[in-house]
PDB file of C-alpha atoms in Angstrom:
ATOM      1  CA  ALA A1254     -12.511  -1.125 -11.341  1.00 78.00           C
ATOM      2  CA  GLN A1255      -9.117   0.454 -11.392  1.00 84.00           C
ATOM      3  CA  THR A1256      -5.979  -1.202 -12.599  1.00 92.00           C
ATOM      4  CA  VAL A1257      -2.414  -0.215 -12.199  1.00 95.00           C
ATOM      5  CA  THR A1258       0.364  -1.578 -14.543  1.00 96.00           C
ATOM      6  CA  GLN A1259       4.086  -1.377 -14.007  1.00 96.00           C
ATOM      7  CA  SER A1260       5.715  -2.850 -17.010  1.00 95.00           C
ATOM      8  CA  GLN A1261       9.288  -2.970 -15.679  1.00 95.00           C
ATOM      9  CA  PRO A1262       9.755  -5.814 -13.252  1.00 94.00           C
ATOM     10  CA  GLU A1263      13.402  -5.013 -12.605  1.00 96.00           C
ATOM     11  CA  MET A1264      15.759  -2.120 -13.302  1.00 97.00           C
ATOM     12  CA  SER A1265      19.327  -1.266 -12.368  1.00 97.00           C
ATOM     13  CA  VAL A1266      21.377   1.897 -12.502  1.00 97.00           C
ATOM     14  CA  GLN A1267      24.672   3.110 -11.387  1.00 97.00           C
ATOM     15  CA  GLU A1268      24.949   5.267  -8.338  1.00 97.00           C
ATOM     16  CA  ALA A1269      24.459   8.987  -8.957  1.00 97.00           C
ATOM     17  CA  GLU A1270      22.589   8.422 -12.262  1.00 97.00           C
ATOM     18  CA  THR A1271      18.958   9.225 -12.918  1.00 97.00           C
ATOM     19  CA  VAL A1272      16.365   6.481 -13.418  1.00 97.00           C
ATOM     20  CA  THR A1273      12.701   6.579 -14.376  1.00 98.00           C
ATOM     21  CA  LEU A1274      10.119   4.060 -13.344  1.00 98.00           C
ATOM     22  CA  SER A1275       6.981   3.729 -15.395  1.00 98.00           C
ATOM     23  CA  CYS A1276       3.408   3.398 -14.334  1.00 98.00           C
ATOM     24  CA  THR A1277       0.117   3.466 -16.251  1.00 98.00           C
ATOM     25  CA  TYR A1278      -3.385   3.064 -14.774  1.00 97.00           C
ATOM     26  CA  ASP A1279      -6.862   2.750 -16.029  1.00 95.00           C
ATOM     27  CA  THR A1280      -9.834   4.399 -14.468  1.00 92.00           C
ATOM     28  CA  SER A1281     -13.013   6.108 -15.300  1.00 90.00           C
ATOM     29  CA  GLU A1282     -12.728   8.510 -12.352  1.00 87.00           C
ATOM     30  CA  ASN A1283     -11.802  12.117 -12.810  1.00 87.00           C
ATOM     31  CA  ASN A1284     -10.555  12.842  -9.394  1.00 85.00           C
ATOM     32  CA  TYR A1285      -8.084  10.497  -7.644  1.00 89.00           C
ATOM     33  CA  TYR A1286      -4.627  10.258  -5.977  1.00 89.00           C
ATOM     34  CA  LEU A1287      -1.636   8.504  -7.315  1.00 93.00           C
ATOM     35  CA  PHE A1288       1.171   7.313  -5.164  1.00 94.00           C
ATOM     36  CA  TRP A1289       4.620   5.836  -5.365  1.00 96.00           C
ATOM     37  CA  TYR A1290       5.689   3.641  -2.414  1.00 94.00           C
ATOM     38  CA  LYS A1291       9.002   2.231  -1.606  1.00 95.00           C
ATOM     39  CA  GLN A1292       9.604  -1.149  -0.071  1.00 93.00           C
ATOM     40  CA  PRO A1293      13.190  -1.790   1.018  1.00 92.00           C
ATOM     41  CA  PRO A1294      14.591  -5.101   2.157  1.00 88.00           C
ATOM     42  CA  SER A1295      13.160  -4.333   5.559  1.00 85.00           C
ATOM     43  CA  ARG A1296       9.636  -4.694   3.969  1.00 86.00           C
ATOM     44  CA  GLN A1297       8.348  -1.498   5.368  1.00 87.00           C
ATOM     45  CA  MET A1298       6.075   0.362   2.977  1.00 90.00           C
ATOM     46  CA  ILE A1299       7.232   3.968   2.671  1.00 91.00           C
ATOM     47  CA  LEU A1300       5.474   6.724   0.839  1.00 90.00           C
ATOM     48  CA  VAL A1301       7.728   8.321  -1.690  1.00 94.00           C
ATOM     49  CA  ILE A1302       5.527  10.868  -3.339  1.00 93.00           C
ATOM     50  CA  ARG A1303       1.723  11.721  -3.849  1.00 92.00           C
ATOM     51  CA  GLN A1304       0.046  13.442  -6.685  1.00 92.00           C
ATOM     52  CA  GLU A1305      -3.479  14.700  -6.771  1.00 89.00           C
ATOM     53  CA  ALA A1306      -5.132  14.297 -10.181  1.00 90.00           C
ATOM     54  CA  TYR A1307      -6.664  17.737 -10.138  1.00 88.00           C
ATOM     55  CA  LYS A1308      -3.300  19.357  -9.848  1.00 88.00           C
ATOM     56  CA  GLN A1309      -1.493  20.005 -13.129  1.00 86.00           C
ATOM     57  CA  GLN A1310       1.787  20.571 -11.593  1.00 92.00           C
ATOM     58  CA  ASN A1311       4.005  17.546 -11.146  1.00 95.00           C
ATOM     59  CA  ALA A1312       4.798  16.629  -7.505  1.00 93.00           C
ATOM     60  CA  THR A1313       8.431  16.878  -6.360  1.00 94.00           C
ATOM     61  CA  GLU A1314      10.119  15.664  -3.100  1.00 92.00           C
ATOM     62  CA  ASN A1315      13.795  16.318  -3.011  1.00 95.00           C
ATOM     63  CA  ARG A1316      15.425  13.860  -5.516  1.00 97.00           C
ATOM     64  CA  PHE A1317      12.081  12.332  -6.381  1.00 97.00           C
ATOM     65  CA  SER A1318       9.718  13.820  -9.034  1.00 97.00           C
ATOM     66  CA  VAL A1319       6.813  12.486 -11.090  1.00 97.00           C
ATOM     67  CA  ASN A1320       5.689  13.021 -14.681  1.00 97.00           C
ATOM     68  CA  PHE A1321       1.937  12.887 -14.441  1.00 97.00           C
ATOM     69  CA  GLN A1322       0.128  12.765 -17.790  1.00 96.00           C
ATOM     70  CA  LYS A1323      -3.560  12.558 -16.908  1.00 95.00           C
ATOM     71  CA  ALA A1324      -4.829  12.134 -20.487  1.00 94.00           C
ATOM     72  CA  ALA A1325      -2.396   9.287 -21.163  1.00 96.00           C
ATOM     73  CA  LYS A1326      -3.003   7.889 -17.664  1.00 96.00           C
ATOM     74  CA  SER A1327       0.644   7.749 -17.047  1.00 97.00           C
ATOM     75  CA  PHE A1328       2.504   8.450 -13.743  1.00 97.00           C
ATOM     76  CA  SER A1329       6.303   7.810 -13.844  1.00 98.00           C
ATOM     77  CA  LEU A1330       8.748   8.278 -11.105  1.00 98.00           C
ATOM     78  CA  LYS A1331      12.135   9.925 -11.678  1.00 98.00           C
ATOM     79  CA  ILE A1332      14.846   9.423  -9.204  1.00 98.00           C
ATOM     80  CA  SER A1333      17.747  11.747  -9.640  1.00 97.00           C
ATOM     81  CA  ASP A1334      21.334  11.355  -8.145  1.00 97.00           C
ATOM     82  CA  SER A1335      20.345   7.857  -7.192  1.00 97.00           C
ATOM     83  CA  GLN A1336      21.796   6.583  -3.922  1.00 97.00           C
ATOM     84  CA  LEU A1337      22.480   2.983  -2.694  1.00 96.00           C
ATOM     85  CA  GLY A1338      19.616   3.445  -0.138  1.00 95.00           C
ATOM     86  CA  ASP A1339      17.169   3.863  -3.128  1.00 97.00           C
ATOM     87  CA  THR A1340      17.577   0.071  -3.712  1.00 97.00           C
ATOM     88  CA  ALA A1341      14.015  -1.278  -3.122  1.00 96.00           C
ATOM     89  CA  MET A1342      10.843  -2.432  -4.730  1.00 95.00           C
ATOM     90  CA  TYR A1343       8.754   0.511  -5.915  1.00 97.00           C
ATOM     91  CA  PHE A1344       4.983   0.354  -6.192  1.00 96.00           C
ATOM     92  CA  CYS A1345       2.773   2.592  -7.968  1.00 96.00           C
ATOM     93  CA  ALA A1346      -0.760   2.957  -6.481  1.00 94.00           C
ATOM     94  CA  PHE A1347      -4.161   4.564  -7.156  1.00 92.00           C
ATOM     95  CA  MET A1348      -6.832   5.710  -4.768  1.00 88.00           C
ATOM     96  CA  LYS A1349     -10.255   7.296  -5.616  1.00 82.00           C
ATOM     97  CA  PHE A1350     -10.458  10.823  -4.393  1.00 72.00           C
ATOM     98  CA  TYR A1351     -11.937  10.371  -0.996  1.00 61.00           C
ATOM     99  CA  ASP A1352     -14.696   8.029  -1.874  1.00 61.00           C
ATOM    100  CA  PHE A1353     -16.369   7.576   1.378  1.00 59.00           C
ATOM    101  CA  GLY A1354     -16.631   3.890   1.798  1.00 51.00           C
ATOM    102  CA  ASN A1355     -13.832   2.883  -0.725  1.00 57.00           C
ATOM    103  CA  GLU A1356     -10.644   4.523   0.209  1.00 66.00           C
ATOM    104  CA  LYS A1357      -8.587   1.416  -0.659  1.00 77.00           C
ATOM    105  CA  LEU A1358      -5.255   1.595  -2.573  1.00 86.00           C
ATOM    106  CA  THR A1359      -4.898  -0.362  -5.774  1.00 90.00           C
ATOM    107  CA  PHE A1360      -1.282  -1.339  -6.326  1.00 93.00           C
ATOM    108  CA  GLY A1361       0.768  -2.294  -9.323  1.00 94.00           C
ATOM    109  CA  THR A1362       2.989  -5.390  -9.266  1.00 93.00           C
ATOM    110  CA  GLY A1363       6.157  -3.328  -8.521  1.00 95.00           C
ATOM    111  CA  THR A1364       9.520  -2.585 -10.014  1.00 96.00           C
ATOM    112  CA  ARG A1365      12.625  -3.945  -8.317  1.00 95.00           C
ATOM    113  CA  LEU A1366      15.306  -1.196  -8.472  1.00 97.00           C
ATOM    114  CA  THR A1367      18.926  -1.851  -7.717  1.00 97.00           C
ATOM    115  CA  ILE A1368      21.457   0.912  -7.384  1.00 97.00           C
ATOM    116  CA  ILE A1369      24.885  -0.346  -8.344  1.00 97.00           C
ATOM    117  CA  PRO A1370      27.869   1.157  -6.479  1.00 95.00           C
TER     118      PRO A1370
ATOM    119  CA  ASP B 803       8.155   4.618  12.479  1.00 80.00           C
ATOM    120  CA  SER B 804       4.707   4.924  10.846  1.00 81.00           C
ATOM    121  CA  GLY B 805       2.921   4.620  14.241  1.00 89.00           C
ATOM    122  CA  VAL B 806       0.985   1.518  13.051  1.00 94.00           C
ATOM    123  CA  THR B 807       1.889  -1.584  15.145  1.00 96.00           C
ATOM    124  CA  GLN B 808       1.513  -5.217  13.946  1.00 97.00           C
ATOM    125  CA  THR B 809       2.039  -8.354  15.912  1.00 97.00           C
ATOM    126  CA  PRO B 810       3.476 -10.882  15.659  1.00 97.00           C
ATOM    127  CA  LYS B 811       6.225  -9.939  13.200  1.00 96.00           C
ATOM    128  CA  HIS B 812       6.708 -13.603  12.223  1.00 96.00           C
ATOM    129  CA  LEU B 813       4.595 -16.665  12.505  1.00 97.00           C
ATOM    130  CA  ILE B 814       5.208 -20.196  11.437  1.00 97.00           C
ATOM    131  CA  THR B 815       2.354 -22.659  11.634  1.00 97.00           C
ATOM    132  CA  ALA B 816       1.039 -25.817   9.910  1.00 97.00           C
ATOM    133  CA  THR B 817      -1.630 -26.373   7.271  1.00 97.00           C
ATOM    134  CA  GLY B 818      -5.097 -26.582   8.770  1.00 97.00           C
ATOM    135  CA  GLN B 819      -4.281 -24.260  11.713  1.00 97.00           C
ATOM    136  CA  ARG B 820      -5.807 -20.934  12.620  1.00 98.00           C
ATOM    137  CA  VAL B 821      -3.880 -17.789  13.443  1.00 98.00           C
ATOM    138  CA  THR B 822      -4.707 -14.242  14.455  1.00 98.00           C
ATOM    139  CA  LEU B 823      -2.826 -11.184  13.351  1.00 98.00           C
ATOM    140  CA  ARG B 824      -3.176  -8.062  15.399  1.00 98.00           C
ATOM    141  CA  CYS B 825      -2.950  -4.284  14.319  1.00 98.00           C
ATOM    142  CA  SER B 826      -2.996  -1.183  16.318  1.00 97.00           C
ATOM    143  CA  PRO B 827      -3.478   1.898  14.095  1.00 93.00           C
ATOM    144  CA  ARG B 828      -1.875   5.258  14.568  1.00 90.00           C
ATOM    145  CA  SER B 829      -3.408   7.305  17.376  1.00 87.00           C
ATOM    146  CA  GLY B 830      -6.530   8.973  16.104  1.00 82.00           C
ATOM    147  CA  ASP B 831      -6.875   6.965  12.937  1.00 86.00           C
ATOM    148  CA  LEU B 832     -10.325   5.467  12.572  1.00 86.00           C
ATOM    149  CA  SER B 833      -9.747   3.442   9.438  1.00 87.00           C
ATOM    150  CA  VAL B 834      -7.762   0.161   9.262  1.00 92.00           C
ATOM    151  CA  TYR B 835      -6.940  -1.692   6.038  1.00 93.00           C
ATOM    152  CA  TRP B 836      -5.578  -5.170   5.608  1.00 96.00           C
ATOM    153  CA  TYR B 837      -3.363  -6.182   2.660  1.00 96.00           C
ATOM    154  CA  GLN B 838      -1.709  -9.403   1.629  1.00 96.00           C
ATOM    155  CA  GLN B 839       1.584  -9.564  -0.139  1.00 94.00           C
ATOM    156  CA  SER B 840       2.642 -12.937  -1.509  1.00 90.00           C
ATOM    157  CA  LEU B 841       6.209 -13.625  -2.534  1.00 80.00           C
ATOM    158  CA  ASP B 842       7.422 -10.955  -4.916  1.00 68.00           C
ATOM    159  CA  GLN B 843       3.914  -9.793  -5.698  1.00 76.00           C
ATOM    160  CA  GLY B 844       2.114  -6.593  -5.263  1.00 83.00           C
ATOM    161  CA  LEU B 845      -0.204  -5.894  -2.306  1.00 91.00           C
ATOM    162  CA  GLN B 846      -3.668  -7.183  -2.572  1.00 92.00           C
ATOM    163  CA  PHE B 847      -6.466  -5.412  -0.644  1.00 91.00           C
ATOM    164  CA  LEU B 848      -8.244  -7.671   1.727  1.00 94.00           C
ATOM    165  CA  ILE B 849     -10.678  -5.627   3.802  1.00 94.00           C
ATOM    166  CA  GLN B 850     -11.125  -2.246   5.413  1.00 91.00           C
ATOM    167  CA  TYR B 851     -12.857  -1.187   8.719  1.00 92.00           C
ATOM    168  CA  TYR B 852     -13.921   2.237   9.727  1.00 87.00           C
ATOM    169  CA  ASN B 853     -14.700   2.984  13.337  1.00 88.00           C
ATOM    170  CA  GLY B 854     -15.566  -0.639  14.040  1.00 91.00           C
ATOM    171  CA  GLU B 855     -17.601  -1.254  10.964  1.00 91.00           C
ATOM    172  CA  GLU B 856     -16.670  -3.150   7.830  1.00 91.00           C
ATOM    173  CA  ARG B 857     -16.262  -0.477   5.052  1.00 86.00           C
ATOM    174  CA  ALA B 858     -14.994  -2.292   1.968  1.00 86.00           C
ATOM    175  CA  LYS B 859     -14.088  -5.786   1.000  1.00 89.00           C
ATOM    176  CA  GLY B 860     -11.492  -6.943  -1.535  1.00 89.00           C
ATOM    177  CA  ASN B 861     -10.296 -10.399  -2.504  1.00 84.00           C
ATOM    178  CA  ILE B 862     -10.624 -11.888   1.036  1.00 93.00           C
ATOM    179  CA  LEU B 863     -11.204 -15.597   1.176  1.00 94.00           C
ATOM    180  CA  GLU B 864     -14.081 -16.952   3.230  1.00 95.00           C
ATOM    181  CA  ARG B 865     -11.557 -18.701   5.541  1.00 97.00           C
ATOM    182  CA  PHE B 866     -10.292 -15.208   6.528  1.00 97.00           C
ATOM    183  CA  SER B 867     -12.247 -12.779   8.790  1.00 96.00           C
ATOM    184  CA  ALA B 868     -11.491  -9.517  10.376  1.00 97.00           C
ATOM    185  CA  GLN B 869     -12.820  -7.206  12.974  1.00 97.00           C
ATOM    186  CA  GLN B 870     -12.150  -3.722  14.469  1.00 96.00           C
ATOM    187  CA  PHE B 871     -12.713  -3.313  18.326  1.00 96.00           C
ATOM    188  CA  PRO B 872     -13.932  -0.301  20.170  1.00 95.00           C
ATOM    189  CA  ASP B 873     -10.411   0.738  20.901  1.00 93.00           C
ATOM    190  CA  LEU B 874      -9.901   0.742  17.146  1.00 93.00           C
ATOM    191  CA  HIS B 875      -7.331  -2.057  17.068  1.00 96.00           C
ATOM    192  CA  SER B 876      -8.052  -4.794  14.366  1.00 97.00           C
ATOM    193  CA  GLU B 877      -7.497  -8.501  14.051  1.00 98.00           C
ATOM    194  CA  LEU B 878      -7.243 -10.668  11.004  1.00 98.00           C
ATOM    195  CA  ASN B 879      -8.167 -14.169  11.546  1.00 98.00           C
ATOM    196  CA  LEU B 880      -6.935 -16.776   9.120  1.00 98.00           C
ATOM    197  CA  SER B 881      -8.262 -20.355   9.448  1.00 97.00           C
ATOM    198  CA  SER B 882      -7.866 -23.633   7.786  1.00 97.00           C
ATOM    199  CA  LEU B 883      -4.575 -22.446   6.550  1.00 97.00           C
ATOM    200  CA  GLU B 884      -3.018 -23.566   3.295  1.00 97.00           C
ATOM    201  CA  LEU B 885       0.435 -23.435   1.957  1.00 95.00           C
ATOM    202  CA  GLY B 886      -0.708 -20.646  -0.420  1.00 94.00           C
ATOM    203  CA  ASP B 887      -1.551 -18.488   2.445  1.00 96.00           C
ATOM    204  CA  SER B 888       2.057 -17.916   3.271  1.00 96.00           C
ATOM    205  CA  ALA B 889       2.543 -14.195   2.815  1.00 96.00           C
ATOM    206  CA  LEU B 890       3.265 -10.895   4.370  1.00 96.00           C
ATOM    207  CA  TYR B 891       0.162  -9.371   5.786  1.00 97.00           C
ATOM    208  CA  PHE B 892       0.213  -5.691   6.144  1.00 96.00           C
ATOM    209  CA  CYS B 893      -2.048  -3.341   8.188  1.00 96.00           C
ATOM    210  CA  ALA B 894      -2.429   0.328   7.324  1.00 93.00           C
ATOM    211  CA  SER B 895      -4.340   3.151   8.921  1.00 90.00           C
ATOM    212  CA  SER B 896      -5.527   6.552   7.734  1.00 84.00           C
ATOM    213  CA  VAL B 897      -6.905   9.816   8.995  1.00 70.00           C
ATOM    214  CA  GLU B 898     -10.553  10.623   8.385  1.00 60.00           C
ATOM    215  CA  LEU B 899     -11.505  13.662  10.152  1.00 52.00           C
ATOM    216  CA  LEU B 900     -13.540  15.421   7.506  1.00 48.00           C
ATOM    217  CA  ARG B 901     -13.744  14.780   3.733  1.00 46.00           C
ATOM    218  CA  SER B 902     -11.923  17.983   2.984  1.00 43.00           C
ATOM    219  CA  LEU B 903      -8.989  17.078   5.220  1.00 48.00           C
ATOM    220  CA  SER B 904      -8.303  13.704   3.737  1.00 53.00           C
ATOM    221  CA  THR B 905      -4.862  13.375   2.242  1.00 62.00           C
ATOM    222  CA  GLY B 906      -5.386  10.054   0.899  1.00 65.00           C
ATOM    223  CA  GLU B 907      -2.149   8.780   2.641  1.00 76.00           C
ATOM    224  CA  LEU B 908      -2.081   5.293   4.278  1.00 84.00           C
ATOM    225  CA  PHE B 909       0.424   4.503   6.984  1.00 87.00           C
ATOM    226  CA  PHE B 910       1.622   0.967   6.957  1.00 92.00           C
ATOM    227  CA  GLY B 911       2.798  -1.257   9.711  1.00 94.00           C
ATOM    228  CA  GLU B 912       5.884  -3.392   9.308  1.00 93.00           C
ATOM    229  CA  GLY B 913       3.860  -6.401   8.468  1.00 95.00           C
ATOM    230  CA  SER B 914       3.336  -9.887   9.736  1.00 97.00           C
ATOM    231  CA  ARG B 915       5.147 -12.652   7.892  1.00 96.00           C
ATOM    232  CA  LEU B 916       3.182 -15.869   7.906  1.00 97.00           C
ATOM    233  CA  THR B 917       4.737 -19.063   6.933  1.00 97.00           C
ATOM    234  CA  VAL B 918       2.491 -22.092   6.583  1.00 97.00           C
ATOM    235  CA  LEU B 919       4.405 -25.539   6.409  1.00 95.00           C
TER     236      LEU B 919
END
């Protein structure tokens, strides 16, 4: 079974600063997906960024980027030039690489991020 | 808007009662997933259906059941409700055209907030 660990329950940072959220996972799989989802106060789950484990290049989406260390089973999220709208819970999640019959996401417990004006 | 519709958005009921939560997946998505999020917790996978058939099961209580209908909408039935069942219940859907086309992304609805008094 896979496990996802987020060791930072809460973080806060000043607006416009950079913040990094940590995530580690445990799996015996070689191919898989990793995700960061954002959950703002509205409770909607929003996909922030996705990384395929077979890709060595770190994924980037505008101000969001990841540091994917496969050997260390680490998948951190960096938010640059943080904005007030980034205030949310952030969940790290794992999915086996299209395992027909088992495409569920395994989530970490989340990090509550607050951007301070 | 993810394209996944969940009803009702809010539901308040008493212990011992039974409720049904409904989910309409994105047009064309064959898979439906149900997740439970208790207060300030991560999302726990309950169950997955694919084209009408149960595909994967997580930590779903025996008091809970689900089904997916021919039109692909899904219902989660919660019975003999207890205080601890109060949570946000998410439905998600995904595209599964062919293995090679899977992006691994799930699209979440806005959730149904259940309060058991």
